[in-house]
């Protein structure tokens, strides 16, 4: 049976773990964690951080984090079908958004591929246990989509890397313990050459984090300033100067098995949009009704395409998924406003409702984690083999 058939039916290789996950979540999202249901997520990362952090550690203790990792580092060596099953059950249970997803989903796979044994032993167990949180230090004011233009620099001084520069749009930097930083370590180097991938502690005098207030009124993105921040010489992943290759491998893991769980959240949002359209009478408008039907169909296509392209080591074709879901979600946000009518233009006492928040935050979907323009370029050049611009 194919991954698509297993994940869609909840049978085959994923059936046992799916049932275990469903039972465990039902039993544990109670008592002190009952209030954690539904907390967090894009545009709502300010919600319930402390209880979500406690939940992250509870998950780790029970062995429900880092499922794909080898058992020696606390994982289960789970198959891709099992990972999909867990993420789907997690979303169906309305469990809180994970606070450790950057460490588990991005840094962890990178260390497993490029890290030394010492780095794996030091950094992987605290991620699995939910004891250390990570953020991603890639984008800069003049190097966002054009990541090869990074100017943050680091030099070895007395057995330590000294880091100076600025990062921006750094998700969850205000709560992170560590940051994996792409920086220039060879003076005079340009573009992809001379970059290194450093692991830098966030809680030190040389690091300043400034939250960026979004249209939703919340702050989950940040500016990060490094002014003489230090990290041990051993905290470079891969060889010095080989950071571009390591950084690109990290990005490939942004489109993993968790996207199937994300789509269940999308379905929940779409259901609320449809419910609102019925309540306001917008569903009687033939144009809006056509847009609602189209949104439903495109969400089904999104799932089928994700199952079709899912594999353990994602390639450049993973950009198809990011391009598709971000454009779809942005259109859903616009539809969410349309079905509310004039009421959607008003936020009493400054409090946004769920559909207003969906509309405002979804404007960023086609920009963060690689803009739509960049995704189209990757698809054209690296998947279809078209000539470079």
Coordinates of N, CA and C in Angstrom, one line a residue, residues 117-278:
X117 N 29.2 13.8 16.2 CA 28.6 13.0 17.3 C 28.5 13.8 18.6
X118 N 29.5 14.7 18.8 CA 29.4 15.5 20.0 C 28.2 16.5 19.9
X119 N 28.0 17.1 18.8 CA 26.9 18.0 18.6 C 25.5 17.3 18.7
X120 N 25.4 16.1 18.2 CA 24.2 15.4 18.3 C 23.9 15.0 19.8
X121 N 25.0 14.6 20.5 CA 24.8 14.2 21.9 C 24.4 15.5 22.8
X122 N 25.0 16.6 22.4 CA 24.7 17.8 23.2 C 23.3 18.4 22.9
X123 N 22.9 18.5 21.6 CA 21.8 19.3 21.3 C 20.5 18.5 21.0
X124 N 20.6 17.3 20.6 CA 19.4 16.6 20.3 C 18.5 16.2 21.5
X125 N 19.1 15.6 22.5 CA 18.3 15.2 23.7 C 17.5 16.4 24.3
X126 N 18.0 17.6 24.5 CA 17.2 18.7 25.1 C 16.1 19.1 24.2
X127 N 16.3 19.0 22.8 CA 15.1 19.3 21.9 C 14.0 18.2 22.1
X128 N 14.4 17.0 22.2 CA 13.4 15.9 22.3 C 12.7 16.0 23.6
X129 N 13.4 16.5 24.7 CA 12.7 16.6 26.0 C 11.9 17.9 26.1
X130 N 12.0 18.8 25.2 CA 11.4 20.1 25.3 C 12.0 21.1 26.2
X131 N 13.3 20.9 26.5 CA 14.1 21.7 27.4 C 14.8 22.9 26.8
X132 N 15.0 22.8 25.5 CA 15.6 24.0 24.8 C 14.9 24.3 23.5
X133 N 14.6 25.5 23.3 CA 13.8 26.0 22.2 C 14.8 26.7 21.2
X134 N 14.5 26.6 19.9 CA 15.4 27.2 18.9 C 14.6 28.2 18.0
X135 N 15.4 29.1 17.4 CA 14.9 29.9 16.3 C 15.9 29.9 15.2
X136 N 15.5 30.4 14.1 CA 16.2 30.3 12.8 C 16.7 31.7 12.4
X137 N 18.1 31.9 12.4 CA 18.7 33.1 12.0 C 19.1 33.2 10.6
X138 N 18.2 33.4 9.6 CA 18.5 33.4 8.2 C 18.3 34.8 7.7
X139 N 17.1 35.3 7.6 CA 16.8 36.6 6.9 C 17.4 37.8 7.5
X140 N 17.8 38.7 6.7 CA 18.3 40.0 7.1 C 17.6 41.1 6.4
X141 N 17.8 42.4 6.8 CA 17.1 43.5 6.2 C 17.4 43.6 4.7
X142 N 18.6 43.2 4.2 CA 18.9 43.2 2.8 C 19.2 41.8 2.2
X143 N 18.7 40.8 3.0 CA 18.9 39.5 2.5 C 17.7 38.6 3.0
X144 N 16.6 38.8 2.4 CA 15.4 38.1 2.8 C 15.3 36.9 1.8
X145 N 14.5 37.2 0.7 CA 14.4 36.1 -0.3 C 15.8 35.8 -0.9
X146 N 16.6 36.9 -1.0 CA 18.0 36.7 -1.6 C 18.9 36.3 -0.4
X147 N 18.8 35.1 0.1 CA 19.5 34.7 1.3 C 21.0 34.7 1.1
X148 N 21.5 34.5 -0.1 CA 23.0 34.5 -0.3 C 23.6 35.9 0.0
X149 N 22.8 36.9 0.2 CA 23.4 38.2 0.5 C 23.6 38.5 1.9
X150 N 23.6 37.5 2.8 CA 23.7 37.8 4.2 C 25.0 38.5 4.6
X151 N 24.9 39.4 5.5 CA 26.1 40.2 5.9 C 26.5 40.0 7.4
X152 N 25.7 39.3 8.1 CA 26.1 39.0 9.5 C 27.4 38.2 9.4
X153 N 28.4 38.6 10.2 CA 29.7 38.0 10.1 C 30.1 37.4 11.5
X154 N 31.0 36.5 11.4 CA 31.6 35.9 12.6 C 33.1 35.6 12.3
X155 N 33.9 35.7 13.4 CA 35.3 35.4 13.3 C 35.7 34.6 14.5
X156 N 36.7 33.8 14.3 CA 37.3 33.0 15.4 C 38.2 33.9 16.2
X157 N 38.0 34.0 17.5 CA 38.8 34.8 18.4 C 39.0 34.0 19.7
X158 N 40.2 33.5 19.9 CA 40.5 32.8 21.1 C 39.7 31.5 21.4
X159 N 39.4 30.8 20.3 CA 38.7 29.5 20.4 C 37.2 29.7 20.5
X160 N 36.7 30.9 20.2 CA 35.2 31.2 20.1 C 34.9 32.0 18.9
X161 N 33.7 31.7 18.3 CA 33.2 32.6 17.3 C 32.6 33.8 17.9
X162 N 32.9 35.0 17.3 CA 32.3 36.3 17.7 C 31.4 36.7 16.6
X163 N 30.2 37.0 16.9 CA 29.2 37.2 15.9 C 28.7 38.6 16.0
X164 N 28.6 39.3 14.8 CA 28.1 40.7 14.7 C 27.2 40.8 13.5
X165 N 26.0 41.4 13.7 CA 25.1 41.6 12.6 C 23.6 41.6 13.0
X166 N 22.7 41.6 12.1 CA 21.3 41.7 12.4 C 20.5 40.6 11.6
X167 N 19.6 40.0 12.2 CA 18.6 39.1 11.6 C 17.2 39.7 11.7
X168 N 16.3 39.4 10.9 CA 14.9 39.9 10.9 C 13.9 38.9 10.6
X169 N 12.7 39.1 11.0 CA 11.6 38.1 10.8 C 11.9 36.8 11.5
X170 N 12.6 36.8 12.6 CA 13.0 35.6 13.3 C 11.9 35.1 14.2
X171 N 11.2 34.1 13.8 CA 10.1 33.6 14.5 C 10.5 33.1 15.9
X172 N 9.8 33.5 16.9 CA 9.9 33.0 18.3 C 11.3 33.2 18.9
X173 N 12.0 34.2 18.4 CA 13.3 34.5 19.0 C 13.2 35.0 20.4
X174 N 12.1 35.6 20.8 CA 11.9 36.1 22.1 C 11.7 35.0 23.2
X175 N 11.5 33.8 22.7 CA 11.4 32.7 23.7 C 12.5 31.6 23.5
X176 N 13.3 31.8 22.5 CA 14.3 30.8 22.1 C 15.5 30.8 23.0
X177 N 16.1 29.6 23.3 CA 17.3 29.5 24.0 C 18.5 29.5 23.1
X178 N 18.3 29.1 21.8 CA 19.4 29.0 20.9 C 18.9 29.4 19.5
X179 N 19.9 29.8 18.6 CA 19.6 30.2 17.3 C 20.6 29.6 16.3
X180 N 20.2 28.9 15.2 CA 21.1 28.5 14.2 C 21.2 29.7 13.2
X181 N 22.4 30.2 13.1 CA 22.7 31.4 12.4 C 23.5 31.2 11.1
X182 N 23.0 31.7 10.0 CA 23.8 31.7 8.8 C 24.6 33.0 8.7
X183 N 25.9 32.9 8.7 CA 26.7 34.1 8.7 C 28.0 33.9 7.9
X184 N 28.6 35.1 7.6 CA 29.8 35.1 6.7 C 31.1 35.0 7.6
X185 N 31.8 34.0 7.4 CA 33.0 33.7 8.2 C 34.3 33.9 7.4
X186 N 34.2 34.1 6.1 CA 35.4 34.4 5.3 C 35.4 35.8 4.8
X187 N 36.2 36.7 5.3 CA 36.2 38.1 4.9 C 36.4 38.2 3.4
X188 N 35.6 39.1 2.8 CA 35.8 39.3 1.3 C 35.0 38.3 0.5
X189 N 34.4 37.3 1.1 CA 33.6 36.3 0.3 C 32.3 36.9 -0.1
X190 N 31.7 36.4 -1.2 CA 30.5 36.9 -1.7 C 29.5 35.7 -2.0
X191 N 28.2 36.1 -2.0 CA 27.2 35.2 -2.3 C 27.2 33.9 -1.5
X192 N 27.2 32.7 -2.1 CA 27.1 31.5 -1.4 C 28.4 31.0 -0.8
X193 N 29.5 31.6 -1.2 CA 30.8 31.2 -0.7 C 31.1 31.9 0.7
X194 N 31.9 31.2 1.5 CA 32.3 31.8 2.7 C 31.3 31.9 3.8
X195 N 30.2 31.2 3.8 CA 29.2 31.2 4.8 C 29.4 30.0 5.7
X196 N 29.0 30.2 7.0 CA 29.0 29.1 8.0 C 27.7 29.1 8.7
X197 N 27.4 27.9 9.3 CA 26.2 27.6 10.0 C 26.5 27.4 11.5
X198 N 26.3 28.5 12.3 CA 26.7 28.5 13.7 C 25.5 28.3 14.6
X199 N 25.8 27.6 15.7 CA 24.8 27.5 16.8 C 25.1 28.4 17.9
X200 N 24.2 29.4 18.1 CA 24.5 30.5 19.0 C 23.5 30.6 20.1
X201 N 24.0 30.7 21.4 CA 23.1 30.8 22.5 C 22.5 32.2 22.5
X202 N 21.2 32.3 22.8 CA 20.4 33.5 22.7 C 20.5 34.3 24.0
X203 N 20.7 33.6 25.1 CA 20.6 34.3 26.4 C 22.0 34.7 26.9
X204 N 22.5 35.8 26.3 CA 23.8 36.3 26.6 C 23.8 37.8 26.3
X205 N 24.7 38.6 26.9 CA 24.7 40.1 26.7 C 24.8 40.6 25.3
X206 N 25.4 39.8 24.4 CA 25.6 40.3 23.0 C 24.5 40.0 22.1
X207 N 23.3 39.6 22.6 CA 22.1 39.4 21.8 C 21.0 40.2 22.3
X208 N 20.4 41.0 21.4 CA 19.2 41.8 21.7 C 18.1 41.4 20.7
X209 N 16.9 41.2 21.3 CA 15.7 40.8 20.5 C 14.7 41.9 20.6
X210 N 14.2 42.3 19.5 CA 13.1 43.4 19.4 C 11.9 42.8 18.7
X211 N 10.8 42.7 19.4 CA 9.6 42.1 18.7 C 9.1 43.1 17.6
X212 N 8.5 42.5 16.6 CA 7.9 43.3 15.5 C 6.4 43.1 15.6
X213 N 5.7 44.2 15.8 CA 4.2 44.2 16.0 C 3.6 44.0 14.6
X214 N 2.8 43.0 14.5 CA 2.1 42.7 13.2 C 0.8 43.3 13.1
X215 N 0.1 43.2 11.9 CA -1.2 43.8 11.7 C -2.2 43.2 12.7
X216 N -2.0 42.0 13.2 CA -2.9 41.4 14.1 C -2.8 42.0 15.5
X217 N -1.8 42.9 15.7 CA -1.5 43.4 17.0 C -0.6 42.6 17.9
X218 N -0.3 41.4 17.4 CA 0.6 40.5 18.2 C 2.0 40.5 17.6
X219 N 2.9 39.8 18.3 CA 4.3 39.8 17.9 C 4.9 38.4 18.1
X220 N 5.1 37.7 16.9 CA 5.8 36.5 17.0 C 7.1 36.5 16.1
X221 N 7.2 37.5 15.3 CA 8.4 37.8 14.5 C 9.3 38.8 15.3
X222 N 10.6 38.7 15.1 CA 11.5 39.6 15.8 C 12.6 40.1 14.9
X223 N 13.2 41.2 15.4 CA 14.6 41.5 14.9 C 15.6 41.0 16.0
X224 N 16.7 40.5 15.5 CA 17.7 40.0 16.4 C 19.0 40.7 16.1
X225 N 19.6 41.3 17.1 CA 20.9 42.0 16.9 C 22.0 41.3 17.6
X226 N 23.1 41.0 16.9 CA 24.2 40.3 17.5 C 25.4 41.4 17.6
X227 N 25.8 41.7 18.8 CA 26.9 42.7 19.0 C 27.9 42.0 19.9
X228 N 28.8 41.3 19.2 CA 29.9 40.6 19.9 C 29.4 39.4 20.7
X229 N 28.3 38.8 20.2 CA 27.8 37.5 20.7 C 28.8 36.4 20.5
X230 N 28.9 35.5 21.4 CA 29.9 34.4 21.2 C 29.3 33.1 21.3
X231 N 30.0 32.1 20.7 CA 29.7 30.7 20.8 C 31.0 29.9 20.6
X232 N 31.0 28.7 21.1 CA 32.2 27.9 21.1 C 32.6 27.6 19.6
X233 N 33.9 27.4 19.4 CA 34.4 27.1 18.1 C 33.8 25.8 17.5
X234 N 33.5 24.9 18.4 CA 32.9 23.6 18.0 C 31.5 23.7 17.5
X235 N 30.8 24.9 17.7 CA 29.4 25.0 17.4 C 29.2 25.5 16.0
X236 N 29.9 24.9 15.0 CA 29.7 25.1 13.6 C 29.3 23.8 13.0
X237 N 28.1 23.8 12.3 CA 27.6 22.6 11.7 C 28.2 22.4 10.3
X238 N 28.8 21.3 10.0 CA 29.5 21.2 8.7 C 30.8 21.9 8.8
X239 N 31.5 22.0 7.7 CA 32.8 22.7 7.7 C 32.6 24.2 7.7
X240 N 33.5 25.0 8.3 CA 33.4 26.4 8.1 C 33.5 26.8 6.6
X241 N 32.7 27.7 6.1 CA 32.6 28.0 4.7 C 31.6 27.2 3.9
X242 N 31.1 26.1 4.5 CA 30.1 25.2 3.8 C 28.7 25.5 4.3
X243 N 28.5 26.6 4.9 CA 27.2 26.9 5.5 C 26.0 26.9 4.5
X244 N 26.3 27.3 3.2 CA 25.2 27.4 2.3 C 24.5 26.0 2.1
X245 N 25.4 25.0 1.9 CA 24.9 23.7 1.7 C 24.1 23.2 2.9
X246 N 24.6 23.4 4.1 CA 23.9 23.0 5.3 C 22.5 23.8 5.4
X247 N 22.6 25.1 5.1 CA 21.4 25.9 5.3 C 20.3 25.4 4.3
X248 N 20.6 25.1 3.1 CA 19.7 24.6 2.1 C 19.1 23.3 2.5
X249 N 19.9 22.4 3.1 CA 19.3 21.2 3.6 C 18.3 21.4 4.7
X250 N 18.6 22.4 5.6 CA 17.6 22.7 6.6 C 16.3 23.2 6.0
X251 N 16.3 24.0 5.0 CA 15.1 24.5 4.4 C 14.3 23.4 3.7
X252 N 15.0 22.4 3.2 CA 14.2 21.3 2.6 C 13.3 20.6 3.6
X253 N 13.6 20.7 4.9 CA 12.8 20.0 5.9 C 11.6 20.9 6.4
X254 N 11.5 22.1 5.9 CA 10.3 22.9 6.3 C 9.0 22.4 5.7
X255 N 9.1 21.5 4.7 CA 7.9 21.0 4.1 C 7.7 19.5 4.4
X256 N 7.7 19.2 5.7 CA 7.7 17.8 6.0 C 6.3 17.2 6.3
X257 N 6.2 16.1 7.1 CA 5.0 15.4 7.3 C 4.0 16.2 8.1
X258 N 4.4 17.3 8.8 CA 3.5 18.1 9.6 C 2.5 18.8 8.7
X259 N 2.9 19.0 7.4 CA 1.9 19.7 6.5 C 0.6 19.0 6.4
X260 N 0.5 17.7 6.6 CA -0.8 17.0 6.6 C -1.6 17.4 7.8
X261 N -1.0 17.6 9.0 CA -1.7 18.1 10.1 C -2.2 19.5 9.9
X262 N -1.3 20.3 9.3 CA -1.6 21.7 9.0 C -2.9 21.8 8.2
X263 N -3.1 20.9 7.3 CA -4.3 20.9 6.4 C -5.6 20.6 7.2
X264 N -5.5 19.9 8.3 CA -6.7 19.7 9.1 C -7.1 21.0 9.8
X265 N -6.1 21.8 10.2 CA -6.3 23.1 10.7 C -7.0 24.0 9.6
X266 N -6.5 23.9 8.4 CA -7.1 24.6 7.3 C -8.6 24.2 7.1
X267 N -8.8 22.9 7.2 CA -10.2 22.5 7.0 C -11.1 23.1 8.1
X268 N -10.6 23.2 9.3 CA -11.3 23.7 10.4 C -11.7 25.2 10.1
X269 N -10.7 25.9 9.6 CA -10.9 27.3 9.2 C -11.9 27.4 8.1
X270 N -11.8 26.6 7.1 CA -12.8 26.6 6.0 C -14.2 26.3 6.5
X271 N -14.3 25.4 7.4 CA -15.7 25.1 7.9 C -16.3 26.3 8.6
X272 N -15.4 27.0 9.3 CA -15.9 28.2 10.0 C -16.3 29.3 9.0
X273 N -15.6 29.4 7.9 CA -15.9 30.4 6.8 C -17.3 30.0 6.2
X274 N -17.5 28.7 6.0 CA -18.7 28.2 5.4 C -19.9 28.4 6.3
X275 N -19.7 28.1 7.6 CA -20.7 28.4 8.6 C -21.1 29.8 8.7
X276 N -20.1 30.7 8.6 CA -20.4 32.2 8.7 C -21.2 32.6 7.4
X277 N -20.8 32.0 6.2 CA -21.5 32.4 5.0 C -23.0 32.0 5.1
X278 N -23.3 30.9 5.7 CA -24.7 30.4 5.8 C -25.4 31.4 6.8

